[in-house]
PDB file of C-alpha atoms and ligand atoms in Angstrom:
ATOM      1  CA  UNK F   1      13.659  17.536  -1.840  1.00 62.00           C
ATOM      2  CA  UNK F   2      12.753  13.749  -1.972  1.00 79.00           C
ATOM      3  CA  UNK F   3       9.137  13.128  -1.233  1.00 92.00           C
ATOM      4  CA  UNK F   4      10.440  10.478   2.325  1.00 98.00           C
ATOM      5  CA  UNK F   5       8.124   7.821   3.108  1.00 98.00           C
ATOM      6  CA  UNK F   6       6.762   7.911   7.138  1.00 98.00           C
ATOM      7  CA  UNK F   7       5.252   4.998   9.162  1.00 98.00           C
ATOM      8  CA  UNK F   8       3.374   6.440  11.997  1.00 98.00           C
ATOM      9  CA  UNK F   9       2.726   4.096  15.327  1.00 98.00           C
ATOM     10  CA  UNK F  10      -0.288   5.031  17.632  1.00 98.00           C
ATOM     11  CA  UNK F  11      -2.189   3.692  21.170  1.00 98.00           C
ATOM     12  CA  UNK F  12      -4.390   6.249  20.835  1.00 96.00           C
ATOM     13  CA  UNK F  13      -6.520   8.895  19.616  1.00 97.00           C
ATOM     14  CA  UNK F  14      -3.722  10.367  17.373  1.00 98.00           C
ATOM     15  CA  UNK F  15      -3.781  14.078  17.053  1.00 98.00           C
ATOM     16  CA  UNK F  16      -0.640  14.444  16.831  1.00 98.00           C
ATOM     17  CA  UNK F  17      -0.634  11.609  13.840  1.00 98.00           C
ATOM     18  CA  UNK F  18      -3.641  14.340  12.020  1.00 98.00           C
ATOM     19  CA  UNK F  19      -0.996  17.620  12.791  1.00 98.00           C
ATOM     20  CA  UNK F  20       1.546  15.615  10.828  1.00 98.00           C
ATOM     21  CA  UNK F  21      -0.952  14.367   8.209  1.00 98.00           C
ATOM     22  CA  UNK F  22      -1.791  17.785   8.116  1.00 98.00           C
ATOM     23  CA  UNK F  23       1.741  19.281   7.539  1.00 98.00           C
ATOM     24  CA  UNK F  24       2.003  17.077   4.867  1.00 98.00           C
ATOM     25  CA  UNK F  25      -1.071  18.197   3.130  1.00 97.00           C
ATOM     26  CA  UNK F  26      -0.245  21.422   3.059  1.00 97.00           C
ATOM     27  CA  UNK F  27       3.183  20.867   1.644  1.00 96.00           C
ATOM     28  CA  UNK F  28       5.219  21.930   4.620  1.00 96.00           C
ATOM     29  CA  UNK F  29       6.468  18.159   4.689  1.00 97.00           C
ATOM     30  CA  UNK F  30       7.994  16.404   1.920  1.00 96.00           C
ATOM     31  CA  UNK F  31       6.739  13.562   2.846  1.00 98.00           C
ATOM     32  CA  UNK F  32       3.856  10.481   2.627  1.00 98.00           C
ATOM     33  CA  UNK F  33       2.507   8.850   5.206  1.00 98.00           C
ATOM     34  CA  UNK F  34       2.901   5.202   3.770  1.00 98.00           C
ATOM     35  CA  UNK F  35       1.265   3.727   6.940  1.00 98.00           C
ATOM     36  CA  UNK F  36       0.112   4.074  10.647  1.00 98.00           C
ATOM     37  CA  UNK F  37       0.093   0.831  12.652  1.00 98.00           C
ATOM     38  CA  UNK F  38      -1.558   0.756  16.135  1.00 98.00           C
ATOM     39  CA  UNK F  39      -0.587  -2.029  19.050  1.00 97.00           C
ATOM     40  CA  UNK F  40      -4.779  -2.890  19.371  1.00 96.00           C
ATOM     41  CA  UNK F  41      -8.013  -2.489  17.386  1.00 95.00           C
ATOM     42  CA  UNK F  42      -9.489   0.584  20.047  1.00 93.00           C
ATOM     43  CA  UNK F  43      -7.027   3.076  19.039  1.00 94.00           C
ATOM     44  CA  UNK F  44      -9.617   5.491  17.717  1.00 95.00           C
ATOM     45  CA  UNK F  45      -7.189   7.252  15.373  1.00 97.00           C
ATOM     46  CA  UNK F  46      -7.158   3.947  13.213  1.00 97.00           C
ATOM     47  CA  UNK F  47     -11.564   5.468  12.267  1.00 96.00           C
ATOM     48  CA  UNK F  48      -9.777   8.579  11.308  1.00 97.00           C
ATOM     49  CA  UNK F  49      -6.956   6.799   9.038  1.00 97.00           C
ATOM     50  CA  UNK F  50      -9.431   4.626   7.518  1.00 96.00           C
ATOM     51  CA  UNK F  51     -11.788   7.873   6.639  1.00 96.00           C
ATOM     52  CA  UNK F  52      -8.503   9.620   5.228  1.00 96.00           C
ATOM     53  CA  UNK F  53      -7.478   6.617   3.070  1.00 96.00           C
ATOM     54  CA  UNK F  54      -4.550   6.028   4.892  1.00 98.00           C
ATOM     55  CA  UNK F  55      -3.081   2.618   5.208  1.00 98.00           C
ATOM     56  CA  UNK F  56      -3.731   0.741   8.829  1.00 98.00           C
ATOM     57  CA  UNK F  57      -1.946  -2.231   9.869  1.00 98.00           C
ATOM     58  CA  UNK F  58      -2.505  -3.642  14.123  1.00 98.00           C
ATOM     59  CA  UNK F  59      -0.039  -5.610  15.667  1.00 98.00           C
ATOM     60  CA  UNK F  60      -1.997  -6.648  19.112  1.00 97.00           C
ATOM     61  CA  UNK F  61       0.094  -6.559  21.606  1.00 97.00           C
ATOM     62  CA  UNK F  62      -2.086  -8.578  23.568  1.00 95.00           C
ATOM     63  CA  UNK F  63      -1.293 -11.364  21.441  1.00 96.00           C
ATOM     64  CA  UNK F  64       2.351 -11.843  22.286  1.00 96.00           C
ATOM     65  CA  UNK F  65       4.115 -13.924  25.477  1.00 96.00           C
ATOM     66  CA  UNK F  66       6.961 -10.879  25.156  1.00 95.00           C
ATOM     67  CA  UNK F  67       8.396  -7.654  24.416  1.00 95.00           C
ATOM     68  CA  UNK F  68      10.684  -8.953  21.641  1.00 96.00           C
ATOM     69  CA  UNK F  69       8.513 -11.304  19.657  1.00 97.00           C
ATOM     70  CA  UNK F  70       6.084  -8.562  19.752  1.00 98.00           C
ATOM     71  CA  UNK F  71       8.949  -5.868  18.223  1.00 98.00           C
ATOM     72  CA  UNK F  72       9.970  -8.752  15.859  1.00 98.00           C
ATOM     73  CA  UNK F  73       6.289  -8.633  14.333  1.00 98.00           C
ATOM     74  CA  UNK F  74       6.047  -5.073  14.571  1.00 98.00           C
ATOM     75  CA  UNK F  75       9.137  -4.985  12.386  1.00 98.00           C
ATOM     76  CA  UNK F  76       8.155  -7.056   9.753  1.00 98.00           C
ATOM     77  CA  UNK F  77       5.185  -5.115   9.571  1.00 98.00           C
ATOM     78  CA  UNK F  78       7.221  -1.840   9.512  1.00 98.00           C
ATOM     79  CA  UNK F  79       9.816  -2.718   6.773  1.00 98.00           C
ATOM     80  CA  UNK F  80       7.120  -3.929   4.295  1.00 98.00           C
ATOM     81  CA  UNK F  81       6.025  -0.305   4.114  1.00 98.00           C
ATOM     82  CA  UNK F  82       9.808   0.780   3.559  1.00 98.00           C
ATOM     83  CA  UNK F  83       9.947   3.884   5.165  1.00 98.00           C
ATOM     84  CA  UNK F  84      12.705   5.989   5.826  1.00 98.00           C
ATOM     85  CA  UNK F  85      11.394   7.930   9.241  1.00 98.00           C
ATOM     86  CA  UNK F  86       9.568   5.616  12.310  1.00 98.00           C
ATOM     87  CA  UNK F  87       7.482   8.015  14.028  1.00 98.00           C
ATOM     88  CA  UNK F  88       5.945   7.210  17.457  1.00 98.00           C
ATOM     89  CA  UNK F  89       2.919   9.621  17.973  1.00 98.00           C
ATOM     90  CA  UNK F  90       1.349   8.548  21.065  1.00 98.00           C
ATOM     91  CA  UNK F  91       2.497   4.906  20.979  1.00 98.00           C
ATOM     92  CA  UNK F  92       2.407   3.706  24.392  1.00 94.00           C
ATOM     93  CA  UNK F  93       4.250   0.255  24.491  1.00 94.00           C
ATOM     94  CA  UNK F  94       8.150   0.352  25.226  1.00 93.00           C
ATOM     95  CA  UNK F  95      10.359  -1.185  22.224  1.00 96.00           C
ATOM     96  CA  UNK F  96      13.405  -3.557  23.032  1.00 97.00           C
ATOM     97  CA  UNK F  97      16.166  -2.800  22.473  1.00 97.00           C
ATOM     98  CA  UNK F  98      16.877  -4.627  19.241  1.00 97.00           C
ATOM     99  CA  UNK F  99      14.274  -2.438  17.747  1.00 98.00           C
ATOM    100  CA  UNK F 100      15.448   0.335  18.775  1.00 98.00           C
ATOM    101  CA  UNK F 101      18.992  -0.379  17.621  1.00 98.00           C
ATOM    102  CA  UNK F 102      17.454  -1.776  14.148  1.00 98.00           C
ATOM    103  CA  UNK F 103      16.041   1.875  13.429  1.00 98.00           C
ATOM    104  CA  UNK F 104      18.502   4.071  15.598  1.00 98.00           C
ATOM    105  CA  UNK F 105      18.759   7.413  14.062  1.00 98.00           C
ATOM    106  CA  UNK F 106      15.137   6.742  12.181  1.00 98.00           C
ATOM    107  CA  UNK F 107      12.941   6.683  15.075  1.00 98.00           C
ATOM    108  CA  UNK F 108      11.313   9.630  16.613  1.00 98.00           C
ATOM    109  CA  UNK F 109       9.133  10.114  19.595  1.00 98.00           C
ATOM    110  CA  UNK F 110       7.069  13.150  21.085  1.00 98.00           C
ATOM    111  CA  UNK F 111       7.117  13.196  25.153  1.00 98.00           C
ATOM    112  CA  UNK F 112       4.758  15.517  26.998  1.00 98.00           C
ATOM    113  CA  UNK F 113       7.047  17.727  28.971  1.00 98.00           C
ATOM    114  CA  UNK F 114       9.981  19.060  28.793  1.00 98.00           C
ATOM    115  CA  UNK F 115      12.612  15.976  28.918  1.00 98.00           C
ATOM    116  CA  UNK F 116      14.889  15.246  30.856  1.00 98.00           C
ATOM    117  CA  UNK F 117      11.995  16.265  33.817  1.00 98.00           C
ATOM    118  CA  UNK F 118       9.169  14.104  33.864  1.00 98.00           C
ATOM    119  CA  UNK F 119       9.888  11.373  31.841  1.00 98.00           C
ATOM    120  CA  UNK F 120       7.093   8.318  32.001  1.00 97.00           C
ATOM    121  CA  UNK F 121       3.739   9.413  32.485  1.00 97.00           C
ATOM    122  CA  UNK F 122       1.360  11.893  34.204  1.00 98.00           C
ATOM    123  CA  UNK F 123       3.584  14.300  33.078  1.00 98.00           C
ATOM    124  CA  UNK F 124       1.546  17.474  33.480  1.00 98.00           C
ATOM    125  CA  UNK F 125       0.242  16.630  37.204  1.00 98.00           C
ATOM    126  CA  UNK F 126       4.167  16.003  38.386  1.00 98.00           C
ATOM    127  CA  UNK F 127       4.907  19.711  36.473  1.00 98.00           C
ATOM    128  CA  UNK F 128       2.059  21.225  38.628  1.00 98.00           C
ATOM    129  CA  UNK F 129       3.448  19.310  41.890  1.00 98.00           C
ATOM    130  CA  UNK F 130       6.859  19.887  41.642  1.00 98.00           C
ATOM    131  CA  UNK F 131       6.030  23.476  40.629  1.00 98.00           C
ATOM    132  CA  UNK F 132       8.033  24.283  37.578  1.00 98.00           C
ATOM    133  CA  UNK F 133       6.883  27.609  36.323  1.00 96.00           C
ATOM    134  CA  UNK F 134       7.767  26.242  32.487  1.00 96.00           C
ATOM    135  CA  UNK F 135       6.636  22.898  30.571  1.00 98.00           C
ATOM    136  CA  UNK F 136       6.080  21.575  27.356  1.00 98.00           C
ATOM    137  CA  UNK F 137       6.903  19.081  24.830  1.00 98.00           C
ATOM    138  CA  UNK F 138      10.038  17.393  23.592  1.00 97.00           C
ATOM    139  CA  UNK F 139      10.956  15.067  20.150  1.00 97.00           C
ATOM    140  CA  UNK F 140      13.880  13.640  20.668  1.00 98.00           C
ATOM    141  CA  UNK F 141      15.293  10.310  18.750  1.00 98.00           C
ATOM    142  CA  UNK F 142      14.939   6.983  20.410  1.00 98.00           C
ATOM    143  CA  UNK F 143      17.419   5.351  22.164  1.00 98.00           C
ATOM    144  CA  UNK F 144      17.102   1.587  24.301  1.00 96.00           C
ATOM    145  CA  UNK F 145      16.525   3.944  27.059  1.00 96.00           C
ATOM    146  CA  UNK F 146      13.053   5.514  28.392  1.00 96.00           C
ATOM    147  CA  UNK F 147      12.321   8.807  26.916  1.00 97.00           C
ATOM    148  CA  UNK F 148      16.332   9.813  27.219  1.00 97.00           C
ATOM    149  CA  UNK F 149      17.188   9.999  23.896  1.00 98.00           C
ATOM    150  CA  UNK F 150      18.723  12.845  22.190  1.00 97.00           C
ATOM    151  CA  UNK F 151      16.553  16.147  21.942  1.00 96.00           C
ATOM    152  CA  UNK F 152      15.484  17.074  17.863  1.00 95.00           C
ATOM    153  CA  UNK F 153      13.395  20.462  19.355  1.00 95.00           C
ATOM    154  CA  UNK F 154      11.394  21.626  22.115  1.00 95.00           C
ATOM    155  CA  UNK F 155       8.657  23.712  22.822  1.00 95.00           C
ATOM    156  CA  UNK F 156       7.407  25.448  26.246  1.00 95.00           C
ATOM    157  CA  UNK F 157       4.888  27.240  27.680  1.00 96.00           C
ATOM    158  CA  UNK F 158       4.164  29.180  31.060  1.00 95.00           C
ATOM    159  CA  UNK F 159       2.652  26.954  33.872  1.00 97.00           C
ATOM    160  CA  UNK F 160      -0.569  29.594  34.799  1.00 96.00           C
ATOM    161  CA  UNK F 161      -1.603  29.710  38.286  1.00 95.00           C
ATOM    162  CA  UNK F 162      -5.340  28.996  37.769  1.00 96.00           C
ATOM    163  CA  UNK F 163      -3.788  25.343  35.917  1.00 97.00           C
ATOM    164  CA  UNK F 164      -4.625  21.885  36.542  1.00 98.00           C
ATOM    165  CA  UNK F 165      -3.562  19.149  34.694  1.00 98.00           C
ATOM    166  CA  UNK F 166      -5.973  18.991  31.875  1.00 98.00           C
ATOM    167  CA  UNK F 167      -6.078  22.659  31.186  1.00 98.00           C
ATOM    168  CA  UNK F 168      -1.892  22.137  30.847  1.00 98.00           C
ATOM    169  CA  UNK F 169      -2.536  18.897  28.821  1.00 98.00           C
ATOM    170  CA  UNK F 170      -4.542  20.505  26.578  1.00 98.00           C
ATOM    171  CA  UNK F 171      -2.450  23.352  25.951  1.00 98.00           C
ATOM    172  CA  UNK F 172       0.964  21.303  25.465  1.00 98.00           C
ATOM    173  CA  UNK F 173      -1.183  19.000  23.344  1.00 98.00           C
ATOM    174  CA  UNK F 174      -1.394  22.302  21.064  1.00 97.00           C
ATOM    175  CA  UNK F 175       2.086  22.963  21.488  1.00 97.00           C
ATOM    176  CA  UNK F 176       2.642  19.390  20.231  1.00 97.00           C
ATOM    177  CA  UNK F 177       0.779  19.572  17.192  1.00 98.00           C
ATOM    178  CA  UNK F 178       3.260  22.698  16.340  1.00 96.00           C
ATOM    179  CA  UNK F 179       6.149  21.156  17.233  1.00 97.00           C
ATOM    180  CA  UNK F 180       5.937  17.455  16.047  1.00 97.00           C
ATOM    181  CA  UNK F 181       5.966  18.816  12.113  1.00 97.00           C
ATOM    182  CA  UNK F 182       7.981  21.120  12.918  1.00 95.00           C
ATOM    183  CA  UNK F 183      10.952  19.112  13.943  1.00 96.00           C
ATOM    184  CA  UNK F 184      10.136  16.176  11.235  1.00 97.00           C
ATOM    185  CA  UNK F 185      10.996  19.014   9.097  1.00 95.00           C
ATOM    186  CA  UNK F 186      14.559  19.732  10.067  1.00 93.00           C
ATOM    187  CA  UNK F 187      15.229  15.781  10.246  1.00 95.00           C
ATOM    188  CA  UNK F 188      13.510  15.369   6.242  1.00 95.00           C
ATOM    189  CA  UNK F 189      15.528  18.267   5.044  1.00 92.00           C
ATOM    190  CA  UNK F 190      18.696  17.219   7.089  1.00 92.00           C
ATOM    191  CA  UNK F 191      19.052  19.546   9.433  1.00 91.00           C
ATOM    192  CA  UNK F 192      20.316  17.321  12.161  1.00 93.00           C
ATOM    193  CA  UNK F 193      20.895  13.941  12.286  1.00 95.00           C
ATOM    194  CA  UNK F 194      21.927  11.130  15.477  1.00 97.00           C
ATOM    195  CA  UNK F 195      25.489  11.256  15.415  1.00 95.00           C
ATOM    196  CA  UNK F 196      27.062   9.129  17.912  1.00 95.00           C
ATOM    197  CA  UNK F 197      24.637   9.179  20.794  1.00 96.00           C
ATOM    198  CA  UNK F 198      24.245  13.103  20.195  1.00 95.00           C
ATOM    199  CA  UNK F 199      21.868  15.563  18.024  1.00 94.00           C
ATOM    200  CA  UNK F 200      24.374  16.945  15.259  1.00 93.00           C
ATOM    201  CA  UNK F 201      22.879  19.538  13.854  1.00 89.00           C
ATOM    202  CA  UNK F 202      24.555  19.952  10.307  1.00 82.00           C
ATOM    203  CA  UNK F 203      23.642  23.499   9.562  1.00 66.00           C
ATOM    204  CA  UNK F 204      24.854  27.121  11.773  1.00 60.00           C
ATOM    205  CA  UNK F 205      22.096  28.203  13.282  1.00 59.00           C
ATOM    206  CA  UNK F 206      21.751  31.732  15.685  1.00 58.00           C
ATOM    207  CA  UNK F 207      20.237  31.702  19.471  1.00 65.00           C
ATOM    208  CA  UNK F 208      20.040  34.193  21.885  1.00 64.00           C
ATOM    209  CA  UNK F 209      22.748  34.093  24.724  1.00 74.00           C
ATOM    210  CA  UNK F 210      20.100  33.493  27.247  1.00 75.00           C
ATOM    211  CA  UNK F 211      16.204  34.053  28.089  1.00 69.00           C
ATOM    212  CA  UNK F 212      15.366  34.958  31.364  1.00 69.00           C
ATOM    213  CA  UNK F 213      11.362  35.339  31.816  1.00 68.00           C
ATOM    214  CA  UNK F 214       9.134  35.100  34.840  1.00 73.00           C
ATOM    215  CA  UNK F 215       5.767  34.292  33.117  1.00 67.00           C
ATOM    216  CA  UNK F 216       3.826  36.184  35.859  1.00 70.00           C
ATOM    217  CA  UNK F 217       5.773  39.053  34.412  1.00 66.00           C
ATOM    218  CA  UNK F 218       4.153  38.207  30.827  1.00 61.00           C
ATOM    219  CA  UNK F 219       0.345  38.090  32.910  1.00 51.00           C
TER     220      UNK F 219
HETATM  221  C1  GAR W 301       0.717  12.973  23.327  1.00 70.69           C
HETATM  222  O1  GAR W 301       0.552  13.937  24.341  1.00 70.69           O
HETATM  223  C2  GAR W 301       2.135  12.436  23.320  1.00 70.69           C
HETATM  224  O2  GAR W 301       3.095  13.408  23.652  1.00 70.69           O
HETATM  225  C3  GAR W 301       2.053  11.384  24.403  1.00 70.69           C
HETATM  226  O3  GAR W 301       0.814  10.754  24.181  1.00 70.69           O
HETATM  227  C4  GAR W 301      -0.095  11.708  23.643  1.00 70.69           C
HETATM  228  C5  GAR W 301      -0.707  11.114  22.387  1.00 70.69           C
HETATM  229  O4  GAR W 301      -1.747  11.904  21.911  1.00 70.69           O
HETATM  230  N1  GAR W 301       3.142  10.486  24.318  1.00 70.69           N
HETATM  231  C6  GAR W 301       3.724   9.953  25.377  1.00 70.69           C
HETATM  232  O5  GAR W 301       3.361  10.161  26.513  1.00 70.69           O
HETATM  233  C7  GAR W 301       4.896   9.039  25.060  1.00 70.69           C
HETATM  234  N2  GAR W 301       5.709   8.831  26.238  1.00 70.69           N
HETATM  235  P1  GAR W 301      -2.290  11.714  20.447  1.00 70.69           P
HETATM  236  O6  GAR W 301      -2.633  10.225  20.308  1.00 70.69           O
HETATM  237  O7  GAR W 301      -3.526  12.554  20.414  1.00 70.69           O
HETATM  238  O8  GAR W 301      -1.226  12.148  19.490  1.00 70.69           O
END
């Protein structure tokens, strides 16, 4: 398989950007990460990038009247690096929907729960109070609309009774750092690809007719 070039946006602290890096390293991704761009200086996972000899690039946000003439920037910015996968980990700032449209099909994103519940954010603390006894993580392409695009993969985990909202973080955070590379992989190898508005998944694949667990069962 081609060795596919990734650009990697991040807010933040970006461990899920390091599991990927990671994947990659270890030759479970055919891939190179060709650059990670952040939306301000603070995001601390820039330190690590620069440490790893990765390639940074920050388009401020701050420093644009609007949504689209900061996308139009963050474009530019993108295309120089020529990638062929767009790959939001932890990039807080909503795109327009011209940006969207310019990479549909090429742009992932990891969400915190188990879309469609809980979209937006505080994820884990609406799981706890609205008392769903699974959650976990979903990457799903991008589409103009708010973490509603078509699901790639999923992964879940039992809500414990002792859990508050940063024990749960913490453990979908986990679950994320499995998952994230995990999908990439069936998107670089062309598993599935955004076919009209769905997730086409190009290869048969077996499930089980159902799963039906309690998780204080599993306890
Ligand atoms: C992750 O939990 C990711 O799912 C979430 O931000 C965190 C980033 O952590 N993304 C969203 O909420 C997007 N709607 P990281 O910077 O350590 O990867």
């Amino acid at each position: 398989m081609t060795e596919q070039r990734l650009v990697v946006l991040i807010s933040g602290r970006g461990s899920n950007l390091r599991a990927i890096y990671q994947a990659v390293a270890d030759g479970r991704l055919p891939a190179r990460i060709v650059a990670v761009i952040a939306n301000h200086d603070k995001a601390a996972g820039l330190t690590w990038c620069q440490e790893h000899g990765l390639p940074t690039a920050i388009v401020p946000h701050r420093n644009f009247p609007d949504r689209e003439s900061f996308d139009r920037v963050l474009a530019a910015e993108i295309d120089r690096h020529r990638p062929d996968w767009i790959i939001l980990a932890g990039f807080l700032r909503q795109l327009s929907n011209g940006f969207v449209e310019r990479y549909l099909g090429r742009l992932v994103n990891i969400h915190p729960s188990l879309l469609p519940a809980f979209p937006g954010l505080h994820t884990h603390a609406r799981a706890l109070a609205a008392g769903v006894r699974w959650h976990g993580a979903t990457v799903h392409f991008v589409t103009p609309e708010l973490d509603a695009g078509p699901i790639i993969s999923q992964g879940i985990l039992p809500v414990l009774a002792e859990d508050n909202a940063e024990a749960l973080a913490a453990r979908v955070l986990a679950l994320e750092h499995r998952l994230y590379p995990q999908a990439l992989g069936y998107l670089l190898d062309g598993s599935c690809v955004l076919d009209n508005g769905r997730t086409l998944w190009r290869r048969g694949y077996s499930s089980p007719e159902w799963l039906g667990i309690n998780p204080e069962r599993l306890i």
